[in-house]
Coordinates of C-alpha atoms in Angstrom, one line a residue:
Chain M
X1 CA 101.8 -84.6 -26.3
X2 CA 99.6 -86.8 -27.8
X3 CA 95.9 -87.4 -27.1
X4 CA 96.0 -90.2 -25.4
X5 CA 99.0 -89.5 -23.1
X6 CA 96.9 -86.7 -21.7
X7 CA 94.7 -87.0 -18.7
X8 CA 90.8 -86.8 -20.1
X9 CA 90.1 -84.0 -18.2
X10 CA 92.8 -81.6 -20.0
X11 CA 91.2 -83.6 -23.0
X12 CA 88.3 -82.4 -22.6
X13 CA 88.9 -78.4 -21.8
X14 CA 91.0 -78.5 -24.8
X15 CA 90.1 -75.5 -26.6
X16 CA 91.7 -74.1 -29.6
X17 CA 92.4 -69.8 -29.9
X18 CA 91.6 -68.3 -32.9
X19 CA 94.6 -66.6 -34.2
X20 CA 92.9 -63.4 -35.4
X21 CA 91.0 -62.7 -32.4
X22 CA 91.8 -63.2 -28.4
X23 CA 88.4 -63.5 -27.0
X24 CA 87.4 -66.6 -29.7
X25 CA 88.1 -69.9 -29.1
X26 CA 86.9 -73.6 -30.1
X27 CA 86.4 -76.8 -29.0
X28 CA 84.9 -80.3 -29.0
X29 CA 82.7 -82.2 -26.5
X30 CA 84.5 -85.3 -24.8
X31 CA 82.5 -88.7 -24.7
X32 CA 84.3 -89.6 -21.5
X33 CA 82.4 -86.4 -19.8
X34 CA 79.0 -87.5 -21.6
X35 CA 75.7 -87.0 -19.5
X36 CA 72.1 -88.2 -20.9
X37 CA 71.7 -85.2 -22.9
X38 CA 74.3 -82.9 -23.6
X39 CA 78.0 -82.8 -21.3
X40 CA 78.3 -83.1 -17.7
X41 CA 77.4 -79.5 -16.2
X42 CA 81.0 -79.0 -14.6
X43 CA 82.8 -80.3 -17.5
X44 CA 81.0 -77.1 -19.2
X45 CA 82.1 -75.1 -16.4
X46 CA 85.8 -76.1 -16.8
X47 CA 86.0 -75.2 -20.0
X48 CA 84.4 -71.6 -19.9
X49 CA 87.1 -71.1 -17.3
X50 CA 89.7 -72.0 -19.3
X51 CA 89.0 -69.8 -22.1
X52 CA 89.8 -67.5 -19.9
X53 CA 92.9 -68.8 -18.3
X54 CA 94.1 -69.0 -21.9
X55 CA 93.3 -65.6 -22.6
X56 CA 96.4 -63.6 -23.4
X57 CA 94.4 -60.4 -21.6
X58 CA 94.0 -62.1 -18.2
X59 CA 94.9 -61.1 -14.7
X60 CA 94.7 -62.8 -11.3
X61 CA 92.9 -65.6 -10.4
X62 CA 89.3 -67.2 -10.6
X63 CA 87.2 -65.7 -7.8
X64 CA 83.4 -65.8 -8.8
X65 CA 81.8 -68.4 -11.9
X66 CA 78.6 -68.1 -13.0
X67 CA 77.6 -70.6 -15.8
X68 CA 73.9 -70.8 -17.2
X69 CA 73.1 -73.6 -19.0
X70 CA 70.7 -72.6 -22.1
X71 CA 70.1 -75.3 -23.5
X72 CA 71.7 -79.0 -24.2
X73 CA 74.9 -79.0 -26.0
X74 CA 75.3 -81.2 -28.8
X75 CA 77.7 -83.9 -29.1
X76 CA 80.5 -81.7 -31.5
X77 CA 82.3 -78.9 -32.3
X78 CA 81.7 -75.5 -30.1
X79 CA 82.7 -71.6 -30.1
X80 CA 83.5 -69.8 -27.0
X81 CA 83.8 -65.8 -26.6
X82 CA 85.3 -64.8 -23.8
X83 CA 85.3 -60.6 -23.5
X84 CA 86.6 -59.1 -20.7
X85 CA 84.7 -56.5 -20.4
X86 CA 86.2 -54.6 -17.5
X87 CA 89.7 -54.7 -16.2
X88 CA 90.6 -52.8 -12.4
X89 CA 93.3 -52.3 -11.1
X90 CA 93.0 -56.2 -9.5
X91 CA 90.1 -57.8 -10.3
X92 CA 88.8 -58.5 -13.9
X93 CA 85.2 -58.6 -15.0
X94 CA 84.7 -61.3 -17.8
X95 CA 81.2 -62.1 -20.3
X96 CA 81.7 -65.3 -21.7
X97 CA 79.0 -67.1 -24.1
X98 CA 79.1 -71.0 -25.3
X99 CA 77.6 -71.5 -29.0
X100 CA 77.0 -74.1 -31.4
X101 CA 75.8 -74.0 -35.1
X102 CA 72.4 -75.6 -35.5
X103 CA 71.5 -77.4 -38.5
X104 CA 69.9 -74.4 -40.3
X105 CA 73.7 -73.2 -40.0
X106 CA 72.6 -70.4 -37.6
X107 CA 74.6 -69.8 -34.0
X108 CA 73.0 -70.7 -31.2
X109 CA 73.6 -70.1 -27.6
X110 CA 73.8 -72.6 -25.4
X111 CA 75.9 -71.4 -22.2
X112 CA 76.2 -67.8 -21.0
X113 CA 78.6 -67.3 -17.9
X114 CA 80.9 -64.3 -16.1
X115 CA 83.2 -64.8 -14.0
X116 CA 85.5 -62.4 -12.3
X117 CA 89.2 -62.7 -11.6
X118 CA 91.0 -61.1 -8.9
X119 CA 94.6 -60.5 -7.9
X120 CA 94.9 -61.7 -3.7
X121 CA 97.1 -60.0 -1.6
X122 CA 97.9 -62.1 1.9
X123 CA 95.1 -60.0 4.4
X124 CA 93.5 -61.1 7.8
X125 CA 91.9 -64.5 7.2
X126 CA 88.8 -66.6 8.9
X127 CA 86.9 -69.5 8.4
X128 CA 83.6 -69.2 9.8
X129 CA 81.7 -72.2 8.6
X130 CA 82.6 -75.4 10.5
X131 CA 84.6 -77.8 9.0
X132 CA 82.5 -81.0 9.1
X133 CA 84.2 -83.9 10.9
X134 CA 83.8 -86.9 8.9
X135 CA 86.3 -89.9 8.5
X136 CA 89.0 -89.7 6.2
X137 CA 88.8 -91.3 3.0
X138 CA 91.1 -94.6 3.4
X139 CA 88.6 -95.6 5.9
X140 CA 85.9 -95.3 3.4
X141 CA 85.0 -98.2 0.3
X142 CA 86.0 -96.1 -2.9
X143 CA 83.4 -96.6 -5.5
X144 CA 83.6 -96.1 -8.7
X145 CA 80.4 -95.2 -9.6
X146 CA 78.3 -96.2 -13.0
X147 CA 75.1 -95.5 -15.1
X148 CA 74.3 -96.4 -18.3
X149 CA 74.8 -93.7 -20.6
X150 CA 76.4 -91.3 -18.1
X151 CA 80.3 -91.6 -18.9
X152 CA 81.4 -88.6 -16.8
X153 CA 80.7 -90.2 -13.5
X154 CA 83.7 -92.9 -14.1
X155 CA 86.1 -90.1 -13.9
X156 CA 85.8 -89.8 -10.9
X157 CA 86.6 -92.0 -7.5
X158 CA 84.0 -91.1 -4.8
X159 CA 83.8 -92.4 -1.1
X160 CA 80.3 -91.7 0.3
X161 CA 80.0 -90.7 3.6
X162 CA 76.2 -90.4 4.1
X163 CA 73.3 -89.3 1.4
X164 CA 74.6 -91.9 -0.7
X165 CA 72.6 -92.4 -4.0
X166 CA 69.2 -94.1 -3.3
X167 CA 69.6 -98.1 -3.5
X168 CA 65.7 -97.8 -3.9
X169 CA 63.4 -95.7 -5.8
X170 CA 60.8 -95.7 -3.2
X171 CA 59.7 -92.0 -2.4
X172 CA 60.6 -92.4 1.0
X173 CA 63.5 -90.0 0.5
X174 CA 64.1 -87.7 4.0
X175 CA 67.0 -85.2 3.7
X176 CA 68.9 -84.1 0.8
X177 CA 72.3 -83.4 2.5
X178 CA 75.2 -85.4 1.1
X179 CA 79.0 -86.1 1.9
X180 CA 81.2 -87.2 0.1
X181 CA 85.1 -87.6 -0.5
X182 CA 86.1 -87.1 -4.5
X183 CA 88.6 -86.8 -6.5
X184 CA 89.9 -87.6 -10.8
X185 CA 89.4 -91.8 -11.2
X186 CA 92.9 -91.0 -13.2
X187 CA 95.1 -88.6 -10.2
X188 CA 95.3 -85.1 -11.7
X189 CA 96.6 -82.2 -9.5
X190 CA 93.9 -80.0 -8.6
X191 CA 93.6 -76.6 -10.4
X192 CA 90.4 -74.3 -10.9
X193 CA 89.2 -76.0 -13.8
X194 CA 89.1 -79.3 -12.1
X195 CA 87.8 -77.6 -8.9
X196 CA 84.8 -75.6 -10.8
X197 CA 83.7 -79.2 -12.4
X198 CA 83.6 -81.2 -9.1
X199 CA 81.1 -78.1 -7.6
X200 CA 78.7 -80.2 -9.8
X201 CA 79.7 -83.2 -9.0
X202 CA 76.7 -83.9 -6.8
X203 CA 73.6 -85.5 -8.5
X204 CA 70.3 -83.7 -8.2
X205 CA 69.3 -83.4 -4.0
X206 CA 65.6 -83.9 -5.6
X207 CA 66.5 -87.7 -6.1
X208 CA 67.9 -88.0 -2.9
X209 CA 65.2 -86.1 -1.1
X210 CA 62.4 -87.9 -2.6
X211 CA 64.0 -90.9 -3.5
X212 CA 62.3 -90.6 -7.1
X213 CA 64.3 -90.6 -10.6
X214 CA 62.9 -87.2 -11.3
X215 CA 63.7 -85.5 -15.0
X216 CA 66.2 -82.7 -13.3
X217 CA 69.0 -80.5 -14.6
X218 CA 71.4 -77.8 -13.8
X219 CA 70.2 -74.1 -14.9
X220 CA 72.5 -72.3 -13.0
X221 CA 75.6 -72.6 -10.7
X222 CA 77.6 -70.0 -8.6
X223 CA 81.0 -70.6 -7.4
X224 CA 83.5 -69.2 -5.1
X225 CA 86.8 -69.6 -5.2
X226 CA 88.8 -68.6 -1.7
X227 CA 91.9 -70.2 -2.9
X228 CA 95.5 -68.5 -4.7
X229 CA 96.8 -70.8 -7.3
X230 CA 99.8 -71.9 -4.7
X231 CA 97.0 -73.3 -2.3
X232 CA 95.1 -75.3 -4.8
X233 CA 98.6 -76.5 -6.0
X234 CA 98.9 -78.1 -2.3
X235 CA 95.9 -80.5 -2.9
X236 CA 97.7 -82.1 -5.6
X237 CA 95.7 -84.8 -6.1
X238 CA 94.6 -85.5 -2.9
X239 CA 91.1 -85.7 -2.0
X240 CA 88.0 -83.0 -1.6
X241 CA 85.5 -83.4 0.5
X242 CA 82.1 -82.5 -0.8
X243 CA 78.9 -81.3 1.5
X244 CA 75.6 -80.4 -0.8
X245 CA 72.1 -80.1 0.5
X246 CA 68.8 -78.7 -1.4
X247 CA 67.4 -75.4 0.7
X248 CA 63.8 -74.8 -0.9
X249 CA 62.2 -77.1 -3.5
X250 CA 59.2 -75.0 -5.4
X251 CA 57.5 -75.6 -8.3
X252 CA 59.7 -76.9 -10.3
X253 CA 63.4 -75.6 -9.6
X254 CA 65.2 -76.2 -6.2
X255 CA 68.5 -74.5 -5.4
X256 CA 71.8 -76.7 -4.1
X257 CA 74.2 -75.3 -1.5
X258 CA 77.3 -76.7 -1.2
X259 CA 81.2 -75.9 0.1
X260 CA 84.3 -78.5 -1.1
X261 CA 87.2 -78.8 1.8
X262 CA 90.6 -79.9 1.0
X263 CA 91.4 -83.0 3.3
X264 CA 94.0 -80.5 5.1
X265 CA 91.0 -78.9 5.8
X266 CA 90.9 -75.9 3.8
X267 CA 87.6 -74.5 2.5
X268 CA 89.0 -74.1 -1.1
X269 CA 85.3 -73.4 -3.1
X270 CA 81.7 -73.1 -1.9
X271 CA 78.9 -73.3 -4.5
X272 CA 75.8 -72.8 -5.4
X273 CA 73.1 -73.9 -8.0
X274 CA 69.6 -73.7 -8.8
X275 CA 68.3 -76.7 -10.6
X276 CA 64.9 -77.9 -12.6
X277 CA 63.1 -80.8 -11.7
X278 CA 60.1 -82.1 -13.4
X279 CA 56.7 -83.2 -11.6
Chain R
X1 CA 52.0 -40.0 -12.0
X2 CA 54.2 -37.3 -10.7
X3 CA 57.7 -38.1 -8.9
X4 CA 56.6 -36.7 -5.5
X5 CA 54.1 -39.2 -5.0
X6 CA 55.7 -42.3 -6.0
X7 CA 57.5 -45.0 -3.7
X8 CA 61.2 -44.1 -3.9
X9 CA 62.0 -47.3 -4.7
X10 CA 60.2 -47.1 -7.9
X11 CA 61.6 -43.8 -8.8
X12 CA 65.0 -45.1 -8.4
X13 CA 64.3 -48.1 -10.6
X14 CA 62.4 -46.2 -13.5
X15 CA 63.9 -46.7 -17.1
X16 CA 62.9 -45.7 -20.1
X17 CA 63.0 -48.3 -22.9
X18 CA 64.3 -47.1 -25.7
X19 CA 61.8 -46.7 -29.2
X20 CA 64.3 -47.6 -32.0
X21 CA 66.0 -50.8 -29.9
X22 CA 63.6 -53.2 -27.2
X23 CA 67.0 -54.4 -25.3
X24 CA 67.8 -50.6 -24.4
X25 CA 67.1 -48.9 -22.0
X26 CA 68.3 -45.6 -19.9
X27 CA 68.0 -44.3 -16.4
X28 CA 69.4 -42.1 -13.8
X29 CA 71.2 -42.8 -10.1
X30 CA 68.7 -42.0 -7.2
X31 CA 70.4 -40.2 -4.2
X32 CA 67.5 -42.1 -1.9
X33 CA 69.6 -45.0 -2.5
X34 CA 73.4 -43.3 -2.7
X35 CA 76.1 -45.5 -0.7
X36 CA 79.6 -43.9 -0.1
X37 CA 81.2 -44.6 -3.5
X38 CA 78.2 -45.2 -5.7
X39 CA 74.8 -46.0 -5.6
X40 CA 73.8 -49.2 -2.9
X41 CA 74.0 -52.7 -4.7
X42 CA 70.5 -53.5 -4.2
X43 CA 68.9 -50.7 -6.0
X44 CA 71.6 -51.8 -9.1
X45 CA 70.2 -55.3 -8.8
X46 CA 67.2 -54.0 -8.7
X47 CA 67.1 -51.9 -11.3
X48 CA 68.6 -54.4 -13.9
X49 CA 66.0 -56.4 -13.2
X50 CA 63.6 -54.4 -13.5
X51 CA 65.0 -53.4 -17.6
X52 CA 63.9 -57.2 -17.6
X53 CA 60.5 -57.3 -16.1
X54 CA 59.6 -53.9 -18.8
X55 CA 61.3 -56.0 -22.1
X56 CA 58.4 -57.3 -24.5
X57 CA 59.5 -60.3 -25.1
X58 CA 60.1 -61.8 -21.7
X59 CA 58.6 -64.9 -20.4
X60 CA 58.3 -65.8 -16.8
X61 CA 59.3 -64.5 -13.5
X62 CA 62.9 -63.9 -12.5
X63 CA 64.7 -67.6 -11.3
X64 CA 68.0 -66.8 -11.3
X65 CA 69.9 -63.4 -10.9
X66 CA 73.8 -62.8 -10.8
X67 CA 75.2 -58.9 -10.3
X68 CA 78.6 -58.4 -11.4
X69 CA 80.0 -54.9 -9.8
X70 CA 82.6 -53.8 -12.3
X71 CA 83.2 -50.6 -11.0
X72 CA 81.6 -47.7 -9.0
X73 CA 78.1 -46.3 -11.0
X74 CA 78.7 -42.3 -11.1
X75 CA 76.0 -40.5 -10.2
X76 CA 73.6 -39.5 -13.2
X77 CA 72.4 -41.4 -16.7
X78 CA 73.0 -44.5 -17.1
X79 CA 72.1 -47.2 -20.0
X80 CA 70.8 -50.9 -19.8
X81 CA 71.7 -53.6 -22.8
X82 CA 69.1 -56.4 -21.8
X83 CA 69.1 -59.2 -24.2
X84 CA 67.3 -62.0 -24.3
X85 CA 69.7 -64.4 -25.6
X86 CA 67.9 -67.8 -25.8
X87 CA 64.4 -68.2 -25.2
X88 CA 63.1 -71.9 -24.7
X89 CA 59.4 -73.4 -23.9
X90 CA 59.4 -72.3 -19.6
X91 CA 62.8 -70.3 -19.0
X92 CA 64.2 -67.6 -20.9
X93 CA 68.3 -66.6 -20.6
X94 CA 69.5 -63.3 -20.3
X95 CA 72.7 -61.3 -20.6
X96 CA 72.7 -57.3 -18.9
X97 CA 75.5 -54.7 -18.9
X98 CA 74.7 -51.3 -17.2
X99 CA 77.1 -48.6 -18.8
X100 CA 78.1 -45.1 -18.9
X101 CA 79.6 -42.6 -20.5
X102 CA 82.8 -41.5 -18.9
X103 CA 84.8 -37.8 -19.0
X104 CA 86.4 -38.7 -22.4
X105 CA 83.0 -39.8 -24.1
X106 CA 83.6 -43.5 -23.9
X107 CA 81.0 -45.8 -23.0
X108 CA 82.5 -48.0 -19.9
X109 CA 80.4 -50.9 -18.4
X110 CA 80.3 -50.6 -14.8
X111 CA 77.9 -53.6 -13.6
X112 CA 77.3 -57.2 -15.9
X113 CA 74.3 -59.4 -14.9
X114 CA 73.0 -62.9 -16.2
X115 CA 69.1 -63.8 -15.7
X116 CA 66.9 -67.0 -15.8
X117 CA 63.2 -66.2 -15.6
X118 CA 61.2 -69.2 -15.9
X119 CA 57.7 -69.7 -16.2
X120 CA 56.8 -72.0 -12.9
X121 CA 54.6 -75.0 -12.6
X122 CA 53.2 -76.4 -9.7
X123 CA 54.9 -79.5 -8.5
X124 CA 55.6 -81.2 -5.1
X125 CA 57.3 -79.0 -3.3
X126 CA 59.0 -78.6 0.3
X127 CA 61.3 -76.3 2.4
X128 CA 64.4 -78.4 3.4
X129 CA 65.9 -75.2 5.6
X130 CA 65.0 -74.9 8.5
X131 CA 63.2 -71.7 9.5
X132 CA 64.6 -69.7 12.3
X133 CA 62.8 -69.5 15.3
X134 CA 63.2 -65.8 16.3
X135 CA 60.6 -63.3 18.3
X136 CA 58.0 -61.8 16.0
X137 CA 58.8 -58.1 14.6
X138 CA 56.4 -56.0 16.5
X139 CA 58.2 -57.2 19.2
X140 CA 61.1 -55.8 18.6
X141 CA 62.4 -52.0 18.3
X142 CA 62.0 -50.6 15.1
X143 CA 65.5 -48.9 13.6
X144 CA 65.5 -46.3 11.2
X145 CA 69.4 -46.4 10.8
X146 CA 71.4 -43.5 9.9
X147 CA 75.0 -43.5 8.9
X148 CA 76.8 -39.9 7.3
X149 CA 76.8 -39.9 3.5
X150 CA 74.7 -43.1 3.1
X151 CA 71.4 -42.5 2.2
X152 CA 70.0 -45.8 1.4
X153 CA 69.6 -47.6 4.4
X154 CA 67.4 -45.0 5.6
X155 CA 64.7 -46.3 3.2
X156 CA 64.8 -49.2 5.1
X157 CA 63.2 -50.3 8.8
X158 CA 65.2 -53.0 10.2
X159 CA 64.6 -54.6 13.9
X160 CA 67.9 -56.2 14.8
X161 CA 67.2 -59.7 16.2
X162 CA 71.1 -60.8 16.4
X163 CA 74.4 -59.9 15.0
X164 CA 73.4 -56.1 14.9
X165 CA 75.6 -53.7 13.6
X166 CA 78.9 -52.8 16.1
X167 CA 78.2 -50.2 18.2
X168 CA 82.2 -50.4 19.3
X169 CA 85.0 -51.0 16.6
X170 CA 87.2 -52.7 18.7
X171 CA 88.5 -55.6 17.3
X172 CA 86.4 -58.0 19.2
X173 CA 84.3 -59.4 16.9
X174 CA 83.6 -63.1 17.3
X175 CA 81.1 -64.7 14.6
X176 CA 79.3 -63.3 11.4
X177 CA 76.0 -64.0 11.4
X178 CA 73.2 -60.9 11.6
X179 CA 69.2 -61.9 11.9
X180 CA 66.9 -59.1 11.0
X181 CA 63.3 -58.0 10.3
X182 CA 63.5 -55.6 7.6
X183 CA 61.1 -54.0 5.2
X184 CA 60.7 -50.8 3.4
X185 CA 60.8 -48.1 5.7
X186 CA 57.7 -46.0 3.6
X187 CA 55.5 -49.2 2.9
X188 CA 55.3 -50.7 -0.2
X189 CA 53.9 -54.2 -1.5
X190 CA 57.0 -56.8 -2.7
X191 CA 58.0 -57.5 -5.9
X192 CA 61.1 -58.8 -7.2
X193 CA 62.9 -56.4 -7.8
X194 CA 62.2 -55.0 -4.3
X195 CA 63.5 -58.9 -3.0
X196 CA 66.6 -58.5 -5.0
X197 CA 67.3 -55.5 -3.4
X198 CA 66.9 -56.5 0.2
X199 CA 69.2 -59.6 -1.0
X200 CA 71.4 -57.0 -0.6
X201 CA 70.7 -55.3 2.5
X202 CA 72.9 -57.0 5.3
X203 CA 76.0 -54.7 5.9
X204 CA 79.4 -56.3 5.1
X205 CA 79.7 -59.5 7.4
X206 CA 83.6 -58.9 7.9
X207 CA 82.6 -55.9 9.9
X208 CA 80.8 -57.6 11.9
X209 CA 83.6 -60.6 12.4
X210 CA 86.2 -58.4 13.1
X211 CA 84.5 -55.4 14.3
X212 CA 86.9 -53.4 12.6
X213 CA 85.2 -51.0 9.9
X214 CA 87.6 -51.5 6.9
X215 CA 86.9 -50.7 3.0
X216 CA 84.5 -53.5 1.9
X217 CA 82.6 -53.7 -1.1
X218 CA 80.4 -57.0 -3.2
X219 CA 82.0 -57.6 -5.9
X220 CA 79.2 -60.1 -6.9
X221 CA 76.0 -61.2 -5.8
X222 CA 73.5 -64.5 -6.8
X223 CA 69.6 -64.4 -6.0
X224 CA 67.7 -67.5 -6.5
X225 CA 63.5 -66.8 -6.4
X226 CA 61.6 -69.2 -5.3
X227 CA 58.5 -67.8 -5.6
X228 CA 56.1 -66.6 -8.6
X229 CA 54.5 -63.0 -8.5
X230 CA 51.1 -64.2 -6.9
X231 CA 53.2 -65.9 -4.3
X232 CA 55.5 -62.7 -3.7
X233 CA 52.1 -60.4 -3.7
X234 CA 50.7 -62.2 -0.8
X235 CA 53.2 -60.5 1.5
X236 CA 52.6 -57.3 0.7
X237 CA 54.0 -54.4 2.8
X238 CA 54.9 -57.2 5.9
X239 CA 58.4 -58.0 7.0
X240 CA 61.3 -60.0 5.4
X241 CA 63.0 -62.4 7.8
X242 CA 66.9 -61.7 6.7
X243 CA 69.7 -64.4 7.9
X244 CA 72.9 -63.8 6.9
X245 CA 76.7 -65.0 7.5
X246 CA 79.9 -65.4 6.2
X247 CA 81.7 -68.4 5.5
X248 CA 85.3 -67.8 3.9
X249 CA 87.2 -64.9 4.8
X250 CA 90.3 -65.3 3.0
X251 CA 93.0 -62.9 1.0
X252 CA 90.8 -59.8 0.8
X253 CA 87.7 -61.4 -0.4
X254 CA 84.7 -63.4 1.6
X255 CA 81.5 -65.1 1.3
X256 CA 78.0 -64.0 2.4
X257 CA 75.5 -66.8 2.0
X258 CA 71.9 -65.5 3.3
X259 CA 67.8 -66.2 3.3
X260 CA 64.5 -63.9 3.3
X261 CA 62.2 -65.4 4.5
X262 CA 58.1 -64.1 4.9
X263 CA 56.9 -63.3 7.8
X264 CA 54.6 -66.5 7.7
X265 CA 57.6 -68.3 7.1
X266 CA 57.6 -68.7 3.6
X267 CA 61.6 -69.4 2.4
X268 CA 61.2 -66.3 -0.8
X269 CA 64.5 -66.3 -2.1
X270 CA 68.0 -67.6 -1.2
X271 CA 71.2 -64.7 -2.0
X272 CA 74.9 -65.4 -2.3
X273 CA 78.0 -62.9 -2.6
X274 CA 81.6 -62.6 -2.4
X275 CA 83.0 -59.3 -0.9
X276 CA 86.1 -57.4 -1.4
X277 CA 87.5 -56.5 1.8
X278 CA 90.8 -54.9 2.7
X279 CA 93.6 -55.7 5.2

C-alpha cells in the first residue's frame, strides 16, 4: 500500500526490521504527530509497542508499558531494540530502548521502556472502579482541536465533557480532573498501539489546575492493558472515553491518573504518568 | 557495623558494588523478607533502588520507579546491572536487571527495573487528592501479622483501618479497598527505598474482592516520589497512611492503584501494579 493510502497513525509506527537481527528495528518521526519539541509522547509509546508486536519472538498480548522519555527526539530517522529478556510459560518480559545518532555521530538514548506481554485465559472477572456516567458523545459538539505548531492534536476528534482546556490563562484554575470522549480524526479500529497513544492524549492537569501555560512534559507513563485483542477489536472505531486528574503537584513534577472506557462501557486501559512542570 | 545490630531492612538491601565495573553490583536474598515463592516484592524494589542510590554517578532523588517481576528470585546471590543510561541537567534515566545464575551456570534475569531520579526544585505546589479522613494510629490495635512460610510481613506493624485481611474465605467478598497504618515493625527512619517497599505492602486486592485465597502474584509495580530526602526524613520512624484498591479484575490479571500518605498528611508517594491472579 502506498503511503498516502494509509491511515497516519500506521504511518507513523512504521518501523522497518533489520534483517540480520530480530530485536533491531528503525524508523522515522511523523510531522502529522509533531509536538513543540520532539513527537507527541503516545505516538512514542505506539511505536515501542509495535516493535514488539512485530517481533518474530513475541507471545500474548500487551499487559503493562512503561515508556521514559529521555530526552526530546529529533525530527528524523530512529533505532529501536527491543530484547525480550525473559519469556514464561505466558507472560513475556521485554527491555526496549529508543536511540538517535547525534551530530558527533555517537548513539544517544532517548526513550527507555519495558513492557510485559501476557497470554489471558477467560478467569472470574470484576470491575471495581465505577464507570463514570457522562453523556454520550453525539450529544456532545466534536472539536477538532488546534495549536500552532502542535500537529498531533488534529488527529484526533475530541468531545469535552468537563475540564475543557482553559479559554483563559488566568491562574484561577480549580481542579485538574478532565473528561473527555476521543477517538482517530481519520476512523481507525482500535488496537494497542492506538490505545497506548491516546493514554497521553490528555494535556498537562498543571494547565488546567492553575490555568497557567506552564513549560510541562511527560517523563514517564504506566499503562494497563485489561483487554484481549478480540475485545479491543469490538471498539472498532468507536469512541473512548477518557477521565485524567493530577493527584500531588510537588516541586516540579506532578503525577496524572487516568482510566479510558470503551463507550460499551468497558474499562479497556488505565494509566498513569508522572510529568515536569516548570515554576 | 556488625549484621546483628543492623535494621533488617538494611541487611536485606546491602550490595556490594563491584571494584572493576560502577553499574554492578551483588547481593544475597534475606529470609526476614522471604514470601512463599521468593523473596517479597518490596524488599526487590527496594533493593534495586538502593544499587541506585550507592552508584557514583547518580544525580537526584528517585522520581520514578517501575519493577518488572520476571520470575521468582531463588534464595541466595544475586547480581544488579544499574546503568545510568542518559544523564541530563535535573533528571537522570536508568535501566536495572537483577540476575542469577541458574543450575546449568547461565545467568537468567529474574526482575527488570527503569528509574527517573531527578534533582527537585521548589515550585508551587499542591495536593489535588484528597486525604482520608481515618482515626489516628495509636488508636487503633497494633497487628504484628503472621502467616506460615511468610516471613516478611512480620517486619511490618500494621493497624487495619478498613478492608482488613479475610478472616473467612468464603466467597463473600464485596469491594477491594484496604486502609492501613503501617510502619516498620523494629523502628527505623524512612527513606526511599523503605517507601518503595511499603508500596508494596497491601496483600493481593483480589483476595480481598473475592475472599477466595487463590495464586496471585505482581507482575509489575510503578512508584512515583513526591518528595525529596529532607522531606522523607521529617517522618522518621511514624506511620505511613496506606490506601489501596483494585480497579480491573479481568482474565487473570488486575489492577492495584494506591497512596502513602505521612502521618501529618503529607501525600509521599503514589504506587501502581498489575497482578497475576488465577481462576
Amino acid at each position: 500500500m502506498s503511503d498516502a493510502l494509509r491511515h497516519p497513525f500506521d504511518q507513523a509506527i512504521a518501523l522497518q526490521a533489520d534483517p540480520a537481527d530480530a530485536d533491531r528495528f528503525t524508523g522515522r518521526t511523523s510531522p502529522a504527530y509533531w509536538n513543540m519539541v520532539g513527537p507527541f509522547g503516545g505516538i512514542t509509546a505506539a511505536t515501542l509497542l509495535q516493535a514488539v508486536l512485530q517481533h518474530p519472538q513475541r507471545i500474548g498480548t500487551p499487559l503493562s508499558l512503561t515508556v521514559n522519555y529521555a530526552a526530546a527526539i529529533a525530527a528524523g530517522d530512529f533505532r529501536i531494540q527491543a530484547t525480550p529478556v525473559r519469556t514464561n510459560r505466558s507472560t513475556q518480559h521485554w527491555l526496549l530502548q529508543l536511540s538517535q545518532v547525534d551530530a558527533q555521530g555517537e548513539e544517544q538514548v532517548a526513550s527507555t521502556a519495558t513492557l510485559v506481554t501476557a497470554i489471558r485465559r477467560e478467569t472470574w472477572s470484576s470491575t471495581d472502579l465505577a464507570r463514570p456516567q457522562v453523556a454520550a458523545a453525539a450529544e456532545l459538539e466534536a472539536l477538532r482541536p488546534r495549536a500552532k505548531g502542535v500537529a498531533w492534536i488534529e488527529q484526533y476528534e475530541i468531545r469535552p465533557l468537563s475540564g475543557s482546556f482553559p479559554s483563559v490563562w488566568d491562574g484561577a484554575g480549580e481542579h485538574s480532573h478532565s473528561r473527555l470522549w476521543m477517538r482517530d480524526a481519520q476512523p481507525r479500529a482500535l488496537d494497542f498501539p492506538a490505545l497506548a497513544a491516546m493514554s497521553d492524549i490528555f494535556f498537562p492537569r498543571v494547565w488546567l489546575r492553575r490555568a497557567i501555560p506552564v513549560p510541562a512534559g511527560t517523563v514517564s507513563i504506566t499503562t494497563y492493558f485489561h483487554v484481549d485483542a478480540e475485545q479491543l477489536a469490538s471498539v472498532g472505531s468507536g469512541y473512548l472515553l477518557g477521565d485524567a486528574r493530577g493527584q500531588a503537584f510537588r516541586n516540579g513534577f506532578f503525577d496524572q491518573s487516568a482510566e479510558l472506557w470503551s463507550e460499551a462501557g468497558e474499562l479497556l486501559a488505565t494509566s498513569n504518568q508522572i510529568v515536569y512542570y516548570k515554576e
